[in-house]
Amino acid sequence: MAALVSQLGGQLRAAMVVHRGLLNATSRWRMLPPACQPFSSTSDQTTFDLITRYKERPWEYLQSEEYIERYGKRPIWADYRRNHKGAIPPQKTRKTCIRGDKLSGNPCPICRDPKIQVDHRNVKLLEQFICSHSGTIFHPTRTGVCMKQFKKLTKAVQDAKDHGLLAFQVPHIEINPDDYSVSHGAVGKTPPPPHQEGPWYSWYQWQEPPEKEIARIRKMYKPFLKESVTQTSTKTP
């Protein structure tokens, strides 16, 4: 009887231990974060949606309050200064600011803001990089943009001009009708050369070649020489 009581007590203790272990595991499982985390947080999703929106409609960012608060009415490259060693700044801008997934330190004015998109429809952005007097694009050493973005700007400006979104000046050339008339002195008829007997040059005198030289050349080029009319006429009966 005592053995049976001790066996039942051991089974009860083992059941209580298992029950406590299950309770602890359940509480820990409730405290653990879910296995499938969302792709991004709410703020990241908002930023992502804005970037994709500005890619499709890039001109809306320049009209937003965020852009006005950050840049004001000045161009985006006005307050940009590139970090460099020493007192002399580099004479050339970098080739690109983004290499793979890495962004270089102190990127150019366009690469540092992912919401700025270079597009031929974004006329207000393109006008910031065009001189109002000459109509040419500012050199990258003045604006600080990298060469990759400068090539995009050049192509976008040309496309905007082709689509009629950017105004450009065509130089006026006055055409002088006298340059295309036949009554001009230099376009008149050339007078015929004067009649002259003898050689054209006064110092030139005809010299008959020696007969031996003529015979040698005729023998050399005999297969290629054509028979004269007199020889063919003599051969005919």
PDB file of C-alpha atoms in Angstrom:
ATOM      1  CA  MET A   1       0.000   0.000   0.000  1.00  0.00           C
ATOM      2  CA  ALA A   2       2.790   2.387   0.887  1.00  0.00           C
ATOM      3  CA  ALA A   3       4.488   1.643  -2.454  1.00  0.00           C
ATOM      4  CA  LEU A   4       1.314   2.497  -4.347  1.00  0.00           C
ATOM      5  CA  VAL A   5       0.920   5.827  -2.480  1.00  0.00           C
ATOM      6  CA  SER A   6       4.534   6.801  -3.211  1.00  0.00           C
ATOM      7  CA  GLN A   7       4.092   5.949  -6.927  1.00  0.00           C
ATOM      8  CA  LEU A   8       0.947   8.088  -7.143  1.00  0.00           C
ATOM      9  CA  GLY A   9       2.736  10.983  -5.398  1.00  0.00           C
ATOM     10  CA  GLY A  10       5.597  10.857  -7.939  1.00  0.00           C
ATOM     11  CA  GLN A  11       3.162  10.939 -10.838  1.00  0.00           C
ATOM     12  CA  LEU A  12       1.370  13.939  -9.310  1.00  0.00           C
ATOM     13  CA  ARG A  13       4.656  15.802  -8.869  1.00  0.00           C
ATOM     14  CA  ALA A  14       5.644  15.074 -12.501  1.00  0.00           C
ATOM     15  CA  ALA A  15       2.247  16.307 -13.747  1.00  0.00           C
ATOM     16  CA  MET A  16       2.612  19.541 -11.737  1.00  0.00           C
ATOM     17  CA  VAL A  17       6.100  20.144 -13.195  1.00  0.00           C
ATOM     18  CA  VAL A  18       4.822  19.625 -16.737  1.00  0.00           C
ATOM     19  CA  HIS A  19       1.889  21.943 -16.056  1.00  0.00           C
ATOM     20  CA  ARG A  20       4.187  24.701 -14.757  1.00  0.00           C
ATOM     21  CA  GLY A  21       6.455  24.305 -17.771  1.00  0.00           C
ATOM     22  CA  LEU A  22       3.518  24.647 -20.138  1.00  0.00           C
ATOM     23  CA  LEU A  23       2.348  27.802 -18.343  1.00  0.00           C
ATOM     24  CA  ASN A  24       5.806  29.400 -18.563  1.00  0.00           C
ATOM     25  CA  ALA A  25       6.137  28.521 -22.261  1.00  0.00           C
ATOM     26  CA  THR A  26       2.700  30.013 -22.979  1.00  0.00           C
ATOM     27  CA  SER A  27       3.569  33.294 -21.231  1.00  0.00           C
ATOM     28  CA  ARG A  28       6.895  33.517 -23.079  1.00  0.00           C
ATOM     29  CA  TRP A  29       5.205  32.777 -26.406  1.00  0.00           C
ATOM     30  CA  ARG A  30       2.756  35.616 -25.752  1.00  0.00           C
ATOM     31  CA  MET A  31       5.608  38.019 -25.003  1.00  0.00           C
ATOM     32  CA  LEU A  32       7.639  37.131 -28.143  1.00  0.00           C
ATOM     33  CA  PRO A  33       7.171  39.359 -31.213  1.00  0.00           C
ATOM     34  CA  PRO A  34       5.466  37.830 -34.237  1.00  0.00           C
ATOM     35  CA  ALA A  35       7.661  35.827 -36.579  1.00  0.00           C
ATOM     36  CA  CYS A  36       6.538  37.762 -39.688  1.00  0.00           C
ATOM     37  CA  GLN A  37       7.447  41.406 -39.140  1.00  0.00           C
ATOM     38  CA  PRO A  38       5.908  44.041 -41.464  1.00  0.00           C
ATOM     39  CA  PHE A  39       8.099  45.280 -44.350  1.00  0.00           C
ATOM     40  CA  SER A  40       8.409  48.750 -42.857  1.00  0.00           C
ATOM     41  CA  SER A  41       6.916  50.908 -40.152  1.00  0.00           C
ATOM     42  CA  THR A  42       4.189  53.475 -40.689  1.00  0.00           C
ATOM     43  CA  SER A  43       6.655  56.346 -41.069  1.00  0.00           C
ATOM     44  CA  ASP A  44       8.776  54.348 -43.516  1.00  0.00           C
ATOM     45  CA  GLN A  45       5.718  53.472 -45.564  1.00  0.00           C
ATOM     46  CA  THR A  46       4.714  57.146 -45.683  1.00  0.00           C
ATOM     47  CA  THR A  47       8.200  58.137 -46.868  1.00  0.00           C
ATOM     48  CA  PHE A  48       8.220  55.318 -49.402  1.00  0.00           C
ATOM     49  CA  ASP A  49       4.833  56.360 -50.781  1.00  0.00           C
ATOM     50  CA  LEU A  50       5.986  59.985 -51.084  1.00  0.00           C
ATOM     51  CA  ILE A  51       9.151  59.003 -52.951  1.00  0.00           C
ATOM     52  CA  THR A  52       7.238  56.845 -55.417  1.00  0.00           C
ATOM     53  CA  ARG A  53       4.689  59.613 -55.825  1.00  0.00           C
ATOM     54  CA  TYR A  54       7.372  62.206 -56.536  1.00  0.00           C
ATOM     55  CA  LYS A  55       8.968  59.859 -59.075  1.00  0.00           C
ATOM     56  CA  GLU A  56       5.747  59.858 -61.064  1.00  0.00           C
ATOM     57  CA  ARG A  57       5.005  63.567 -60.479  1.00  0.00           C
ATOM     58  CA  PRO A  58       8.376  65.170 -59.640  1.00  0.00           C
ATOM     59  CA  TRP A  59       7.152  68.772 -59.875  1.00  0.00           C
ATOM     60  CA  GLU A  60       4.869  68.369 -56.844  1.00  0.00           C
ATOM     61  CA  TYR A  61       7.806  68.186 -54.431  1.00  0.00           C
ATOM     62  CA  LEU A  62       8.941  71.706 -55.376  1.00  0.00           C
ATOM     63  CA  GLN A  63       5.449  72.976 -54.485  1.00  0.00           C
ATOM     64  CA  SER A  64       5.265  71.170 -51.138  1.00  0.00           C
ATOM     65  CA  GLU A  65       5.707  72.806 -47.732  1.00  0.00           C
ATOM     66  CA  GLU A  66       8.607  70.479 -46.933  1.00  0.00           C
ATOM     67  CA  TYR A  67      10.626  71.799 -49.876  1.00  0.00           C
ATOM     68  CA  ILE A  68       9.828  75.438 -49.087  1.00  0.00           C
ATOM     69  CA  GLU A  69      10.802  74.948 -45.444  1.00  0.00           C
ATOM     70  CA  ARG A  70      14.068  73.244 -46.384  1.00  0.00           C
ATOM     71  CA  TYR A  71      15.266  75.303 -49.356  1.00  0.00           C
ATOM     72  CA  GLY A  72      13.064  78.385 -49.431  1.00  0.00           C
ATOM     73  CA  LYS A  73      13.184  80.333 -52.683  1.00  0.00           C
ATOM     74  CA  ARG A  74      16.869  79.696 -53.292  1.00  0.00           C
ATOM     75  CA  PRO A  75      18.201  76.980 -55.623  1.00  0.00           C
ATOM     76  CA  ILE A  76      18.939  73.611 -54.105  1.00  0.00           C
ATOM     77  CA  TRP A  77      22.679  74.061 -54.739  1.00  0.00           C
ATOM     78  CA  ALA A  78      22.945  77.555 -53.216  1.00  0.00           C
ATOM     79  CA  ASP A  79      24.021  76.452 -49.707  1.00  0.00           C
ATOM     80  CA  TYR A  80      25.934  73.348 -50.786  1.00  0.00           C
ATOM     81  CA  ARG A  81      29.613  73.106 -49.862  1.00  0.00           C
ATOM     82  CA  ARG A  82      31.627  69.991 -50.556  1.00  0.00           C
ATOM     83  CA  ASN A  83      33.981  68.733 -47.865  1.00  0.00           C
ATOM     84  CA  HIS A  84      37.605  68.530 -48.978  1.00  0.00           C
ATOM     85  CA  LYS A  85      41.065  68.357 -47.522  1.00  0.00           C
ATOM     86  CA  GLY A  86      43.166  71.489 -47.489  1.00  0.00           C
ATOM     87  CA  ALA A  87      42.323  75.029 -48.529  1.00  0.00           C
ATOM     88  CA  ILE A  88      42.047  74.399 -52.288  1.00  0.00           C
ATOM     89  CA  PRO A  89      38.756  72.816 -53.369  1.00  0.00           C
ATOM     90  CA  PRO A  90      38.805  69.999 -55.950  1.00  0.00           C
ATOM     91  CA  GLN A  91      38.706  71.144 -59.558  1.00  0.00           C
ATOM     92  CA  LYS A  92      36.306  68.370 -60.637  1.00  0.00           C
ATOM     93  CA  THR A  93      33.202  66.908 -59.055  1.00  0.00           C
ATOM     94  CA  ARG A  94      32.942  63.198 -58.319  1.00  0.00           C
ATOM     95  CA  LYS A  95      31.670  60.781 -60.950  1.00  0.00           C
ATOM     96  CA  THR A  96      28.749  59.573 -58.858  1.00  0.00           C
ATOM     97  CA  CYS A  97      27.590  59.831 -55.252  1.00  0.00           C
ATOM     98  CA  ILE A  98      25.844  56.442 -55.064  1.00  0.00           C
ATOM     99  CA  ARG A  99      27.912  53.310 -55.664  1.00  0.00           C
ATOM    100  CA  GLY A 100      25.727  50.239 -55.338  1.00  0.00           C
ATOM    101  CA  ASP A 101      23.773  50.654 -52.105  1.00  0.00           C
ATOM    102  CA  LYS A 102      26.306  52.970 -50.451  1.00  0.00           C
ATOM    103  CA  LEU A 103      25.904  56.747 -50.368  1.00  0.00           C
ATOM    104  CA  SER A 104      29.128  58.712 -50.245  1.00  0.00           C
ATOM    105  CA  GLY A 105      29.805  61.277 -47.582  1.00  0.00           C
ATOM    106  CA  ASN A 106      28.545  64.792 -48.352  1.00  0.00           C
ATOM    107  CA  PRO A 107      26.655  63.848 -51.553  1.00  0.00           C
ATOM    108  CA  CYS A 108      25.768  66.372 -54.242  1.00  0.00           C
ATOM    109  CA  PRO A 109      22.633  68.583 -53.967  1.00  0.00           C
ATOM    110  CA  ILE A 110      20.521  66.162 -56.047  1.00  0.00           C
ATOM    111  CA  CYS A 111      21.741  62.857 -54.584  1.00  0.00           C
ATOM    112  CA  ARG A 112      21.364  63.991 -50.973  1.00  0.00           C
ATOM    113  CA  ASP A 113      17.589  64.413 -51.319  1.00  0.00           C
ATOM    114  CA  PRO A 114      15.879  61.263 -52.687  1.00  0.00           C
ATOM    115  CA  LYS A 115      12.660  63.203 -53.321  1.00  0.00           C
ATOM    116  CA  ILE A 116      14.310  65.366 -55.994  1.00  0.00           C
ATOM    117  CA  GLN A 117      13.867  63.707 -59.374  1.00  0.00           C
ATOM    118  CA  VAL A 118      15.538  64.960 -62.555  1.00  0.00           C
ATOM    119  CA  ASP A 119      12.863  64.885 -65.243  1.00  0.00           C
ATOM    120  CA  HIS A 120      12.161  66.963 -68.341  1.00  0.00           C
ATOM    121  CA  ARG A 121       8.703  67.767 -66.907  1.00  0.00           C
ATOM    122  CA  ASN A 122      10.200  69.239 -63.719  1.00  0.00           C
ATOM    123  CA  VAL A 123      10.774  72.651 -65.282  1.00  0.00           C
ATOM    124  CA  LYS A 124      11.254  74.582 -62.033  1.00  0.00           C
ATOM    125  CA  LEU A 125      14.135  72.317 -61.054  1.00  0.00           C
ATOM    126  CA  LEU A 126      15.780  72.584 -64.463  1.00  0.00           C
ATOM    127  CA  GLU A 127      15.562  76.380 -64.419  1.00  0.00           C
ATOM    128  CA  GLN A 128      17.707  76.416 -61.260  1.00  0.00           C
ATOM    129  CA  PHE A 129      20.620  74.981 -63.252  1.00  0.00           C
ATOM    130  CA  ILE A 130      20.249  77.240 -66.329  1.00  0.00           C
ATOM    131  CA  CYS A 131      21.755  80.716 -66.611  1.00  0.00           C
ATOM    132  CA  SER A 132      19.016  83.302 -67.147  1.00  0.00           C
ATOM    133  CA  HIS A 133      21.281  85.503 -69.316  1.00  0.00           C
ATOM    134  CA  SER A 134      23.000  83.053 -71.656  1.00  0.00           C
ATOM    135  CA  GLY A 135      20.607  80.085 -71.425  1.00  0.00           C
ATOM    136  CA  THR A 136      23.452  77.623 -70.856  1.00  0.00           C
ATOM    137  CA  ILE A 137      23.661  75.024 -68.098  1.00  0.00           C
ATOM    138  CA  PHE A 138      25.829  75.932 -65.133  1.00  0.00           C
ATOM    139  CA  HIS A 139      29.113  74.037 -64.887  1.00  0.00           C
ATOM    140  CA  PRO A 140      29.085  71.258 -62.273  1.00  0.00           C
ATOM    141  CA  THR A 141      31.958  72.905 -60.401  1.00  0.00           C
ATOM    142  CA  ARG A 142      29.593  75.790 -59.634  1.00  0.00           C
ATOM    143  CA  THR A 143      26.504  73.806 -58.663  1.00  0.00           C
ATOM    144  CA  GLY A 144      28.415  70.882 -57.091  1.00  0.00           C
ATOM    145  CA  VAL A 145      26.389  68.116 -58.768  1.00  0.00           C
ATOM    146  CA  CYS A 146      28.144  64.884 -59.648  1.00  0.00           C
ATOM    147  CA  MET A 147      28.828  63.989 -63.270  1.00  0.00           C
ATOM    148  CA  LYS A 148      26.096  61.348 -63.329  1.00  0.00           C
ATOM    149  CA  GLN A 149      23.430  63.873 -62.340  1.00  0.00           C
ATOM    150  CA  PHE A 150      24.943  66.474 -64.674  1.00  0.00           C
ATOM    151  CA  LYS A 151      24.454  64.120 -67.637  1.00  0.00           C
ATOM    152  CA  LYS A 152      20.853  63.564 -66.553  1.00  0.00           C
ATOM    153  CA  LEU A 153      20.347  67.335 -66.301  1.00  0.00           C
ATOM    154  CA  THR A 154      21.773  67.916 -69.786  1.00  0.00           C
ATOM    155  CA  LYS A 155      19.504  65.280 -71.302  1.00  0.00           C
ATOM    156  CA  ALA A 156      16.449  66.535 -69.379  1.00  0.00           C
ATOM    157  CA  VAL A 157      17.040  70.144 -70.496  1.00  0.00           C
ATOM    158  CA  GLN A 158      17.335  69.069 -74.135  1.00  0.00           C
ATOM    159  CA  ASP A 159      14.166  66.955 -73.869  1.00  0.00           C
ATOM    160  CA  ALA A 160      12.300  69.848 -72.239  1.00  0.00           C
ATOM    161  CA  LYS A 161      13.301  72.132 -75.109  1.00  0.00           C
ATOM    162  CA  ASP A 162      12.206  69.527 -77.638  1.00  0.00           C
ATOM    163  CA  HIS A 163       8.822  69.181 -75.901  1.00  0.00           C
ATOM    164  CA  GLY A 164       8.358  72.945 -75.731  1.00  0.00           C
ATOM    165  CA  LEU A 165       8.515  73.164 -71.923  1.00  0.00           C
ATOM    166  CA  LEU A 166      11.647  75.341 -71.810  1.00  0.00           C
ATOM    167  CA  ALA A 167      12.058  78.500 -73.852  1.00  0.00           C
ATOM    168  CA  PHE A 168      15.292  79.008 -75.749  1.00  0.00           C
ATOM    169  CA  GLN A 169      16.526  81.722 -78.079  1.00  0.00           C
ATOM    170  CA  VAL A 170      17.350  81.070 -81.707  1.00  0.00           C
ATOM    171  CA  PRO A 171      19.892  83.602 -83.064  1.00  0.00           C
ATOM    172  CA  HIS A 172      18.555  85.820 -85.842  1.00  0.00           C
ATOM    173  CA  ILE A 173      20.710  85.815 -88.957  1.00  0.00           C
ATOM    174  CA  GLU A 174      20.173  88.475 -91.609  1.00  0.00           C
ATOM    175  CA  ILE A 175      20.548  87.086 -95.109  1.00  0.00           C
ATOM    176  CA  ASN A 176      22.117  89.345 -97.718  1.00  0.00           C
ATOM    177  CA  PRO A 177      20.423  88.660-101.082  1.00  0.00           C
ATOM    178  CA  ASP A 178      23.474  89.895-102.971  1.00  0.00           C
ATOM    179  CA  ASP A 179      25.412  86.848-101.784  1.00  0.00           C
ATOM    180  CA  TYR A 180      23.002  84.555-103.643  1.00  0.00           C
ATOM    181  CA  SER A 181      22.429  86.582-106.839  1.00  0.00           C
ATOM    182  CA  VAL A 182      24.066  85.771-110.187  1.00  0.00           C
ATOM    183  CA  SER A 183      24.618  89.447-110.952  1.00  0.00           C
ATOM    184  CA  HIS A 184      27.602  89.577-108.635  1.00  0.00           C
ATOM    185  CA  GLY A 185      30.961  90.264-110.241  1.00  0.00           C
ATOM    186  CA  ALA A 186      32.537  87.100-108.880  1.00  0.00           C
ATOM    187  CA  VAL A 187      29.702  84.942-110.221  1.00  0.00           C
ATOM    188  CA  GLY A 188      29.767  86.289-113.797  1.00  0.00           C
ATOM    189  CA  LYS A 189      30.857  84.336-116.864  1.00  0.00           C
ATOM    190  CA  THR A 190      34.517  83.537-117.128  1.00  0.00           C
ATOM    191  CA  PRO A 191      36.043  85.200-120.183  1.00  0.00           C
ATOM    192  CA  PRO A 192      37.508  82.818-122.755  1.00  0.00           C
ATOM    193  CA  PRO A 193      41.272  82.429-122.809  1.00  0.00           C
ATOM    194  CA  PRO A 194      43.161  84.526-125.397  1.00  0.00           C
ATOM    195  CA  HIS A 195      43.993  82.816-128.693  1.00  0.00           C
ATOM    196  CA  GLN A 196      47.620  81.831-128.730  1.00  0.00           C
ATOM    197  CA  GLU A 197      49.707  79.948-131.250  1.00  0.00           C
ATOM    198  CA  GLY A 198      52.296  77.553-130.042  1.00  0.00           C
ATOM    199  CA  PRO A 199      52.709  76.153-126.552  1.00  0.00           C
ATOM    200  CA  TRP A 200      50.806  77.568-123.610  1.00  0.00           C
ATOM    201  CA  TYR A 201      53.982  78.337-121.724  1.00  0.00           C
ATOM    202  CA  SER A 202      56.566  80.464-123.453  1.00  0.00           C
ATOM    203  CA  TRP A 203      59.445  78.467-122.027  1.00  0.00           C
ATOM    204  CA  TYR A 204      58.075  75.088-123.210  1.00  0.00           C
ATOM    205  CA  GLN A 205      59.417  73.583-126.445  1.00  0.00           C
ATOM    206  CA  TRP A 206      58.373  70.245-127.919  1.00  0.00           C
ATOM    207  CA  GLN A 207      61.179  67.704-128.191  1.00  0.00           C
ATOM    208  CA  GLU A 208      60.746  64.614-130.306  1.00  0.00           C
ATOM    209  CA  PRO A 209      61.684  61.473-128.348  1.00  0.00           C
ATOM    210  CA  PRO A 210      64.341  59.206-129.868  1.00  0.00           C
ATOM    211  CA  GLU A 211      63.148  56.406-132.153  1.00  0.00           C
ATOM    212  CA  LYS A 212      64.931  53.686-130.159  1.00  0.00           C
ATOM    213  CA  GLU A 213      63.035  54.679-127.020  1.00  0.00           C
ATOM    214  CA  ILE A 214      59.721  54.675-128.890  1.00  0.00           C
ATOM    215  CA  ALA A 215      60.474  51.203-130.346  1.00  0.00           C
ATOM    216  CA  ARG A 216      61.392  49.849-126.914  1.00  0.00           C
ATOM    217  CA  ILE A 217      58.178  51.124-125.325  1.00  0.00           C
ATOM    218  CA  ARG A 218      56.044  49.798-128.196  1.00  0.00           C
ATOM    219  CA  LYS A 219      57.674  46.385-127.869  1.00  0.00           C
ATOM    220  CA  MET A 220      57.062  46.410-124.104  1.00  0.00           C
ATOM    221  CA  TYR A 221      53.374  47.371-124.351  1.00  0.00           C
ATOM    222  CA  LYS A 222      52.615  45.592-127.605  1.00  0.00           C
ATOM    223  CA  PRO A 223      49.887  43.297-126.113  1.00  0.00           C
ATOM    224  CA  PHE A 224      48.075  46.345-124.770  1.00  0.00           C
ATOM    225  CA  LEU A 225      48.383  48.668-127.793  1.00  0.00           C
ATOM    226  CA  LYS A 226      45.506  49.056-130.224  1.00  0.00           C
ATOM    227  CA  GLU A 227      46.118  48.962-133.955  1.00  0.00           C
ATOM    228  CA  SER A 228      45.835  52.304-135.649  1.00  0.00           C
ATOM    229  CA  VAL A 229      43.190  53.028-138.252  1.00  0.00           C
ATOM    230  CA  THR A 230      45.726  53.151-141.058  1.00  0.00           C
ATOM    231  CA  GLN A 231      47.053  49.676-140.288  1.00  0.00           C
ATOM    232  CA  THR A 232      43.550  48.161-140.203  1.00  0.00           C
ATOM    233  CA  SER A 233      42.657  49.878-143.468  1.00  0.00           C
ATOM    234  CA  THR A 234      45.769  48.435-145.212  1.00  0.00           C
ATOM    235  CA  LYS A 235      44.980  44.929-143.993  1.00  0.00           C
ATOM    236  CA  THR A 236      41.447  44.964-145.382  1.00  0.00           C
ATOM    237  CA  PRO A 237      41.202  43.801-149.104  1.00  0.00           C
TER     238      PRO A 237
END
